[in-house]
Tab-separated table of C-alpha atoms in Angstrom:
chain	number	residue	atom	x	y	z
I	13	MET	CA	28.243	37.485	7.174
I	14	VAL	CA	24.387	37.034	7.251
I	15	ALA	CA	24.409	36.250	10.910
I	16	GLY	CA	26.482	39.452	11.827
I	17	GLU	CA	24.210	41.508	9.616
I	18	THR	CA	21.074	40.199	11.283
I	19	SER	CA	22.690	40.963	14.815
I	20	MET	CA	23.542	44.509	13.906
I	21	THR	CA	19.929	45.202	12.622
I	22	LEU	CA	18.191	43.918	15.578
I	23	ALA	CA	20.557	45.560	17.941
I	24	LEU	CA	20.016	49.085	16.420
I	25	ALA	CA	16.132	48.687	16.850
I	26	ASP	CA	16.310	50.355	19.928
I	27	SER	CA	19.210	52.555	19.514
I	28	LEU	CA	19.585	56.250	18.894
I	29	PHE	CA	20.074	55.480	15.266
I	30	LEU	CA	16.282	54.821	15.088
I	31	SER	CA	15.116	56.847	18.102
I	32	ILE	CA	16.349	60.151	16.915
I	33	SER	CA	13.687	62.465	15.181
I	34	PRO	CA	13.441	62.104	11.514
I	35	ASP	CA	14.312	65.671	10.823
I	36	ALA	CA	17.620	65.361	12.560
I	37	ALA	CA	18.338	61.933	11.345
I	38	ARG	CA	17.542	63.112	7.744
I	39	THR	CA	20.502	65.510	7.202
I	40	LYS	CA	22.983	62.796	8.577
I	41	VAL	CA	21.567	60.073	6.396
I	42	ILE	CA	21.736	62.117	3.408
I	43	LEU	CA	25.398	63.146	4.106
I	44	PHE	CA	26.523	59.556	4.905
I	45	LEU	CA	24.563	57.981	1.850
I	46	ALA	CA	26.315	60.584	-0.462
I	47	VAL	CA	29.632	59.673	1.218
I	48	SER	CA	28.928	56.037	0.827
I	49	MET	CA	28.827	56.368	-2.978
I	50	ALA	CA	32.491	57.407	-3.147
I	51	PRO	CA	34.050	54.028	-2.799
I	52	PHE	CA	31.919	52.625	-5.567
I	53	ALA	CA	32.161	55.620	-7.835
I	54	ILE	CA	36.026	56.579	-7.371
I	55	VAL	CA	37.804	53.668	-5.638
I	56	ALA	CA	36.268	50.830	-7.305
I	57	PRO	CA	37.135	51.582	-10.891
I	58	PHE	CA	40.952	52.120	-10.058
I	59	VAL	CA	41.419	49.694	-7.353
I	60	GLY	CA	39.053	46.812	-8.521
I	61	PRO	CA	41.183	45.710	-11.645
I	62	LEU	CA	44.365	45.756	-9.396
I	63	VAL	CA	42.738	43.389	-6.829
I	64	ASP	CA	41.334	41.121	-9.520
I	65	ARG	CA	44.885	40.525	-10.836
I	66	MET	CA	46.258	39.708	-7.526
I	67	ARG	CA	46.358	36.241	-6.663
I	68	GLY	CA	43.798	35.822	-3.792
I	69	GLY	CA	43.026	39.575	-3.966
I	70	GLN	CA	39.194	39.375	-3.623
I	71	ARG	CA	39.632	36.793	-0.910
I	72	MET	CA	41.638	39.254	1.001
I	73	VAL	CA	38.954	41.640	0.564
I	74	VAL	CA	36.344	39.211	2.016
I	75	LEU	CA	38.574	38.683	4.986
I	76	MET	CA	39.384	42.345	5.639
I	77	VAL	CA	35.568	43.133	5.351
I	78	ALA	CA	34.883	40.597	7.919
I	79	VAL	CA	37.520	41.852	10.305
I	80	LEU	CA	36.445	45.463	9.760
I	81	ARG	CA	32.796	44.741	10.369
I	82	ALA	CA	33.562	43.062	13.522
I	83	ILE	CA	35.533	46.130	14.717
I	84	VAL	CA	32.793	48.474	13.498
I	85	LEU	CA	30.262	46.362	15.994
I	86	ILE	CA	32.681	46.788	18.791
I	87	GLY	CA	32.739	50.440	18.343
I	88	MET	CA	28.767	50.264	18.194
I	89	MET	CA	28.741	48.764	21.395
I	90	GLN	CA	30.335	51.700	22.930
I	91	SER	CA	28.310	54.302	21.057
I	92	LEU	CA	24.585	52.967	21.088
I	93	ASN	CA	23.425	56.457	22.739
I	94	SER	CA	25.874	58.848	20.841
I	95	LEU	CA	25.840	60.441	17.497
I	96	ALA	CA	29.143	58.505	16.717
I	97	LEU	CA	26.701	55.660	15.861
I	98	PHE	CA	25.929	57.219	12.634
I	99	PRO	CA	29.279	57.166	10.730
I	100	LEU	CA	29.784	53.581	12.342
I	101	ALA	CA	26.451	52.367	10.928
I	102	PHE	CA	27.323	53.930	7.507
I	103	ALA	CA	30.788	52.351	7.635
I	104	SER	CA	28.851	49.009	8.027
I	105	LEU	CA	26.713	49.856	5.104
I	106	VAL	CA	29.776	50.490	2.977
I	107	LEU	CA	31.514	47.289	4.117
I	108	ALA	CA	28.457	45.257	3.358
I	109	LYS	CA	28.205	46.488	-0.327
I	110	THR	CA	31.919	46.110	-0.706
I	111	TYR	CA	31.456	42.368	0.331
I	112	SER	CA	28.776	42.072	-2.047
I	113	ILE	CA	30.925	43.161	-5.006
I	114	ALA	CA	33.902	40.981	-3.815
I	115	LYS	CA	31.351	38.011	-3.668
I	116	SER	CA	30.138	38.618	-7.418
I	117	SER	CA	33.691	38.512	-8.504
I	118	LEU	CA	34.590	35.249	-6.421
I	119	VAL	CA	31.530	32.985	-7.103
I	120	PRO	CA	32.195	32.526	-10.761
I	121	THR	CA	35.692	31.493	-10.122
I	122	THR	CA	34.579	28.598	-8.042
I	123	ILE	CA	32.204	27.362	-10.797
I	124	SER	CA	33.475	24.991	-13.470
I	125	ASP	CA	30.186	24.670	-15.395
I	126	PRO	CA	29.515	27.928	-17.323
I	127	ASP	CA	25.825	27.786	-16.970
I	128	GLY	CA	25.968	27.013	-13.114
I	129	LEU	CA	26.227	30.591	-12.034
I	130	VAL	CA	22.602	31.275	-11.750
I	131	THR	CA	22.026	27.983	-9.810
I	132	ALA	CA	24.941	28.773	-7.456
I	133	ASN	CA	23.800	32.132	-6.575
I	134	SER	CA	20.221	30.971	-6.116
I	135	LYS	CA	21.597	28.405	-3.611
I	136	LEU	CA	23.674	31.048	-1.712
I	137	GLY	CA	20.468	33.310	-1.744
I	138	GLN	CA	18.664	30.545	-0.106
I	139	ILE	CA	21.331	29.832	2.526
I	140	ALA	CA	21.434	33.453	3.391
I	141	GLY	CA	17.811	33.712	3.797
I	142	ILE	CA	17.464	30.614	5.962
I	143	THR	CA	20.548	31.823	8.159
I	144	GLY	CA	18.776	35.161	8.670
I	145	PHE	CA	15.590	33.587	9.988
I	146	VAL	CA	17.482	31.148	12.187
I	147	VAL	CA	19.744	33.530	13.784
I	148	VAL	CA	16.917	35.965	14.611
I	149	VAL	CA	15.749	33.650	17.533
I	150	PRO	CA	18.980	33.751	19.588
I	151	VAL	CA	19.875	37.290	18.675
I	152	GLY	CA	16.358	38.482	19.697
I	153	LEU	CA	16.732	36.568	23.121
I	154	LEU	CA	20.085	38.462	23.362
I	155	GLN	CA	18.411	41.786	22.405
I	156	PHE	CA	16.253	41.388	25.626
I	157	LEU	CA	19.115	41.410	27.771
I	158	SER	CA	20.992	44.234	25.992
I	159	SER	CA	21.671	45.585	22.651
I	160	GLN	CA	25.503	45.132	23.531
I	161	ALA	CA	24.904	41.285	23.797
I	162	ALA	CA	23.120	41.248	20.486
I	163	LEU	CA	26.135	43.034	19.015
I	164	GLY	CA	28.620	40.845	20.647
I	165	PHE	CA	27.007	37.943	18.888
I	166	GLY	CA	27.479	39.783	15.602
I	167	VAL	CA	31.237	40.331	16.372
I	168	LEU	CA	31.640	36.653	16.857
I	169	ALA	CA	29.672	35.861	13.699
I	170	PHE	CA	31.935	38.385	11.678
I	171	LEU	CA	35.175	36.887	13.190
I	172	ALA	CA	33.863	33.192	12.230
I	173	ALA	CA	33.432	34.759	8.824
I	174	ALA	CA	36.943	35.988	8.630
I	175	LEU	CA	38.167	32.492	9.609
I	176	ASN	CA	36.148	30.919	6.943
I	177	ALA	CA	37.413	33.415	4.421
I	178	ASN	CA	40.693	31.608	4.754
I	179	ARG	CA	39.251	28.729	3.104
I	180	LEU	CA	38.375	30.483	-0.182
I	181	PRO	CA	40.725	29.524	-3.047
I	182	LYS	CA	43.581	32.055	-3.707
I	183	SER	CA	42.212	32.457	-7.373
I	184	VAL	CA	43.065	35.290	-9.801
I	185	VAL	CA	39.796	36.833	-10.992
I	186	ALA	CA	41.227	38.490	-14.121
I	187	ALA	CA	44.831	38.046	-14.967
I	188	THR	CA	44.740	40.320	-17.966
I	189	PRO	CA	42.884	43.337	-18.927
I	190	ALA	CA	39.638	43.054	-20.997
I	191	ASP	CA	40.134	42.474	-24.909
I	192	ALA	CA	38.180	43.854	-27.613
I	193	LEU	CA	35.940	40.881	-27.883
I	194	GLU	CA	35.018	41.028	-24.260
I	195	THR	CA	34.259	44.591	-24.335
I	196	GLU	CA	32.127	44.171	-27.560
I	197	GLU	CA	30.188	41.346	-25.814
I	198	LEU	CA	29.520	43.279	-22.651
I	199	HIS	CA	28.253	46.248	-24.601
I	200	SER	CA	25.843	44.356	-26.707
I	201	ALA	CA	22.330	45.434	-26.867
I	202	SER	CA	20.942	42.491	-24.884
I	203	VAL	CA	23.448	42.694	-21.894
I	204	VAL	CA	23.179	46.618	-21.937
I	205	ALA	CA	19.239	46.485	-21.818
I	206	ALA	CA	19.447	43.631	-18.987
I	207	ALA	CA	22.071	45.837	-16.943
I	208	ASN	CA	19.856	48.919	-17.074
I	209	ALA	CA	16.762	46.803	-16.003
I	210	MET	CA	18.852	45.468	-13.156
I	211	ARG	CA	19.788	48.931	-11.962
I	212	VAL	CA	16.299	50.152	-12.118
I	213	LEU	CA	15.312	47.372	-9.808
I	214	ARG	CA	18.126	47.915	-7.489
I	215	GLY	CA	17.412	51.563	-7.191
I	216	ILE	CA	13.840	50.802	-6.542
I	217	VAL	CA	15.036	48.406	-3.485
I	218	GLY	CA	17.220	51.308	-2.081
I	219	PHE	CA	14.134	53.826	-2.479
I	220	MET	CA	11.723	51.494	-0.708
I	221	PHE	CA	13.987	50.739	2.264
I	222	PHE	CA	14.718	54.289	3.171
I	223	HIS	CA	11.081	55.465	2.247
I	224	LEU	CA	9.730	52.963	4.575
I	225	ALA	CA	12.185	53.560	7.279
I	226	PHE	CA	11.371	57.251	7.444
I	227	TRP	CA	7.552	57.205	6.716
I	228	LEU	CA	6.932	54.482	9.169
I	229	ARG	CA	8.595	56.351	11.910
I	230	ARG	CA	5.807	58.875	11.770
I	231	GLU	CA	3.317	56.150	12.221
I	232	ILE	CA	2.080	54.369	15.493
I	233	ALA	CA	4.491	51.384	16.139
I	234	GLY	CA	6.507	52.468	13.218
I	235	THR	CA	9.513	50.519	14.356
I	236	ALA	CA	7.518	47.478	14.638
I	237	TRP	CA	6.084	47.903	11.287
I	238	PHE	CA	9.660	48.536	9.673
I	239	GLY	CA	10.791	45.200	11.209
I	240	LEU	CA	7.680	43.398	9.762
I	241	ALA	CA	8.373	44.861	6.487
I	242	ILE	CA	12.400	43.774	6.551
I	243	GLY	CA	11.338	40.301	7.876
I	244	LEU	CA	8.690	39.899	4.931
I	245	SER	CA	11.053	41.140	2.395
I	246	GLY	CA	13.636	38.483	3.635
I	247	LEU	CA	11.130	35.756	3.322
I	248	ALA	CA	9.992	37.070	-0.388
I	249	THR	CA	13.630	37.135	-1.175
I	250	LEU	CA	14.201	33.530	0.130
I	251	GLY	CA	11.229	32.499	-1.891
I	252	ALA	CA	12.251	34.022	-5.015
I	253	ASN	CA	15.644	32.361	-4.926
I	254	PHE	CA	14.091	28.835	-4.613
I	255	ALA	CA	11.487	29.767	-7.595
I	256	GLY	CA	14.095	31.570	-9.747
I	257	PRO	CA	15.874	28.368	-11.219
I	258	TYR	CA	12.272	26.809	-11.823
I	259	LEU	CA	11.167	29.905	-13.706
I	260	ARG	CA	14.120	29.978	-15.770
I	261	LYS	CA	13.271	26.574	-17.161
I	262	LYS	CA	9.732	27.551	-17.836
I	263	MET	CA	10.304	30.942	-19.524
I	264	GLN	CA	12.987	32.968	-21.281
I	265	VAL	CA	15.233	35.137	-19.142
I	266	GLN	CA	13.942	38.291	-20.928
I	267	THR	CA	10.513	37.397	-19.848
I	268	MET	CA	11.687	36.955	-16.163
I	269	LEU	CA	13.229	40.416	-16.208
I	270	LEU	CA	10.258	41.963	-17.826
I	271	CYS	CA	7.817	40.495	-15.447
I	272	SER	CA	9.810	41.443	-12.436
I	273	LEU	CA	9.667	45.142	-13.591
I	274	ILE	CA	5.811	44.749	-14.448
I	275	SER	CA	5.086	43.275	-11.260
I	276	VAL	CA	6.826	46.036	-9.216
I	277	GLY	CA	4.960	48.453	-11.401
I	278	ILE	CA	1.343	47.107	-10.797
I	279	VAL	CA	1.865	46.573	-7.111
I	280	GLY	CA	3.355	50.019	-6.630
I	281	ILE	CA	0.146	51.693	-8.307
I	282	GLY	CA	-1.984	49.477	-6.430
I	283	SER	CA	-0.342	50.257	-3.011
I	284	ALA	CA	-0.425	54.036	-3.907
I	285	TRP	CA	-4.248	53.632	-4.560
I	286	PHE	CA	-4.928	51.957	-1.207
I	287	GLY	CA	-2.208	54.188	0.506
I	288	HIS	CA	-2.044	52.024	3.779
I	289	ILE	CA	0.750	50.668	5.776
I	290	THR	CA	0.079	47.031	4.667
I	291	GLY	CA	0.315	47.992	1.076
I	292	GLY	CA	3.683	49.609	1.868
I	293	ILE	CA	4.991	46.264	3.406
I	294	VAL	CA	3.564	44.092	0.691
I	295	LEU	CA	5.381	46.260	-1.970
I	296	ALA	CA	8.680	46.033	-0.015
I	297	ALA	CA	8.332	42.279	-0.253
I	298	VAL	CA	7.419	42.335	-3.946
I	299	VAL	CA	10.131	44.657	-4.869
I	300	ASN	CA	12.831	42.472	-3.142
I	301	ALA	CA	11.366	39.249	-4.723
I	302	ALA	CA	11.507	41.049	-8.160
I	303	ALA	CA	15.037	42.170	-7.686
I	304	ALA	CA	16.054	38.652	-6.698
I	305	ILE	CA	14.351	37.117	-9.854
I	306	GLY	CA	15.821	39.958	-11.782
I	307	ARG	CA	19.253	39.318	-10.734
I	308	LEU	CA	19.116	35.501	-11.726
I	309	ALA	CA	17.756	36.592	-15.169
I	310	PHE	CA	20.343	39.153	-15.558
I	311	GLU	CA	23.372	36.720	-14.831
I	312	ALA	CA	21.801	34.224	-17.427
I	313	THR	CA	21.635	37.110	-19.840
I	314	VAL	CA	25.258	38.015	-19.442
I	315	GLN	CA	26.241	34.229	-19.686
I	316	SER	CA	24.659	33.925	-22.933
I	317	GLY	CA	25.301	37.397	-24.340
I	318	ALA	CA	28.856	37.589	-23.287
I	319	PRO	CA	30.208	33.932	-23.401
I	320	ASP	CA	33.841	35.071	-23.914
I	321	ALA	CA	33.781	37.856	-21.093
I	322	ASN	CA	35.615	37.003	-17.810
I	323	ARG	CA	32.685	36.566	-15.615
I	324	GLY	CA	34.364	37.565	-12.276
I	325	ARG	CA	35.423	41.000	-13.672
I	326	ALA	CA	32.199	41.440	-15.462
I	327	PHE	CA	29.909	40.808	-12.427
I	328	SER	CA	32.103	42.676	-10.188
I	329	ARG	CA	31.759	45.719	-12.640
I	330	PHE	CA	28.027	45.390	-12.753
I	331	GLU	CA	27.509	44.817	-9.010
I	332	THR	CA	29.575	48.085	-8.400
I	333	GLN	CA	27.006	49.868	-10.567
I	334	ASN	CA	23.927	48.230	-8.839
I	335	GLN	CA	25.319	49.426	-5.521
I	336	MET	CA	25.495	52.811	-6.734
I	337	ALA	CA	21.891	52.626	-8.003
I	338	TRP	CA	20.923	51.363	-4.534
I	339	VAL	CA	22.383	54.252	-2.938
I	340	ALA	CA	21.176	56.827	-5.413
I	341	GLY	CA	17.719	55.432	-5.019
I	342	GLY	CA	17.862	55.608	-1.242
I	343	LEU	CA	18.888	59.327	-1.556
I	344	VAL	CA	15.670	60.227	-3.096
I	345	PRO	CA	13.146	59.458	-0.357
I	346	VAL	CA	15.730	60.950	2.331
I	347	ILE	CA	15.882	64.251	0.579
I	348	PHE	CA	12.220	64.725	-0.386
I	349	ALA	CA	10.365	62.860	2.175
I	350	PRO	CA	7.325	61.985	0.172
I	351	ALA	CA	4.168	60.797	1.720
I	352	GLY	CA	3.644	57.184	1.866
I	353	TRP	CA	1.345	56.950	-1.093
I	354	VAL	CA	3.479	59.132	-3.049
I	355	GLY	CA	6.462	57.048	-2.562
I	356	PHE	CA	4.371	53.954	-3.556
I	357	ALA	CA	3.328	55.740	-6.729
I	358	VAL	CA	6.943	56.638	-7.500
I	359	VAL	CA	7.942	53.012	-7.362
I	360	GLY	CA	5.032	51.945	-9.559
I	361	VAL	CA	5.753	54.608	-12.321
I	362	VAL	CA	9.444	53.658	-12.252
I	363	GLY	CA	8.819	50.238	-12.761
I	364	ILE	CA	6.336	50.416	-15.462
I	365	ALA	CA	8.713	52.890	-17.073
I	366	GLY	CA	11.609	50.352	-16.599
I	367	ALA	CA	9.445	47.710	-18.166
I	368	VAL	CA	8.723	49.857	-21.306
I	369	MET	CA	12.308	50.751	-21.568
I	370	TYR	CA	13.496	47.334	-21.343
I	371	ALA	CA	10.840	45.951	-23.963
I	372	ARG	CA	11.817	48.506	-26.392
I	373	MET	CA	15.480	47.736	-26.104
I	374	ARG	CA	14.686	44.259	-26.414
I	375	GLY	CA	12.614	44.912	-29.712
I	376	MET	CA	15.580	46.848	-31.017
I	377	THR	CA	17.911	44.016	-30.357
I	378	ILE	CA	15.466	41.332	-31.969
I	379	GLY	CA	14.967	43.834	-34.809
I	380	SER	CA	18.856	44.197	-35.312
I	381	ARG	CA	19.355	40.511	-35.144
I	382	GLY	CA	16.848	39.936	-37.884
I	383	ALA	CA	18.423	42.646	-40.181
I	384	ARG	CA	21.907	40.998	-39.597
I	385	ALA	CA	20.280	37.664	-40.521
I	386	THR	CA	18.676	39.143	-43.734
I	387	ASP	CA	21.713	40.897	-44.711
I	388	ARG	CA	23.812	37.520	-44.200
I	389	ALA	CA	21.292	35.627	-46.266
I	390	HIS	CA	21.501	38.297	-49.110
I	391	ARG	CA	25.258	38.128	-49.229
I	392	SER	CA	25.250	34.190	-49.343
I	393	ARG	CA	23.152	34.498	-52.563
């Protein structure tokens, strides 16, 4: 999947999708981003539970996504210089987010150790990052020949992913609906606080992606700068996935989440102060790294805070909410088109606000635990 995604990204670099004027592109991007929220907001809550109860349901989703993405790339090969490229590109976006949700459901079902989810997702992140960098070289060479050749490589990659999807276990993610205990645990203060922090981080990731995409296009060599930002962000995410398990051994997961938000806030304010392209690229890398660290901390929080919950179903629901936050965050810079430093300042303020909100909710959680412990001590007397 990563190889196909990389192929599509590089192939679109010289296409109408990025060469059309920002004003003309903005309306289309707003429309398709808004439409892309529909599958997550409407379809997922109703179809998701049904797919989870089917034997091999999420496996079927992964297979269908791989095949459909190959078909979409074939359509792109015929539409690189027409406006039909826009709906195809956003169909690919929706499919990519759908795969992410399905993966969040499937991974917990393949792990026997309850505490192994963080390590497993860290390794998956490492593999994805390495694959992306390895594939850049052959796809880049094909891109010199033609964008169609690069897209053709992506078609082969997605078809290979579909074949590999057949090797996934035909497991049932959640055979029965959530019971009262699972619902209570997933709505505990610690899990809710971590989920809110994670949605803030994912919303900032979506904001930064589209903010840089439109702002840099107004700068000299904007496409090259944007490519550099994507490359460094991928490298930062890879480094975060390597560092995450180590950090978890050295500090509490709550501290990891809090530090992720604070780092985004500080770097965002600093980038706004300097206002240069370099600051924006560094901020994009920090935001993606913080989101990767935050995800590992969030998963650990759910494991400890909701030990009786069905992990496949729970992480599928949380990932759906995170994808909606990504889309909502992306809509803001497309609609308002802020200046570079203004966008960086927004990221900084939201990061600091998210850190304050998370710290307050964590404080309330610790206070309520202390009150319950005191109450139990009095009753025991």
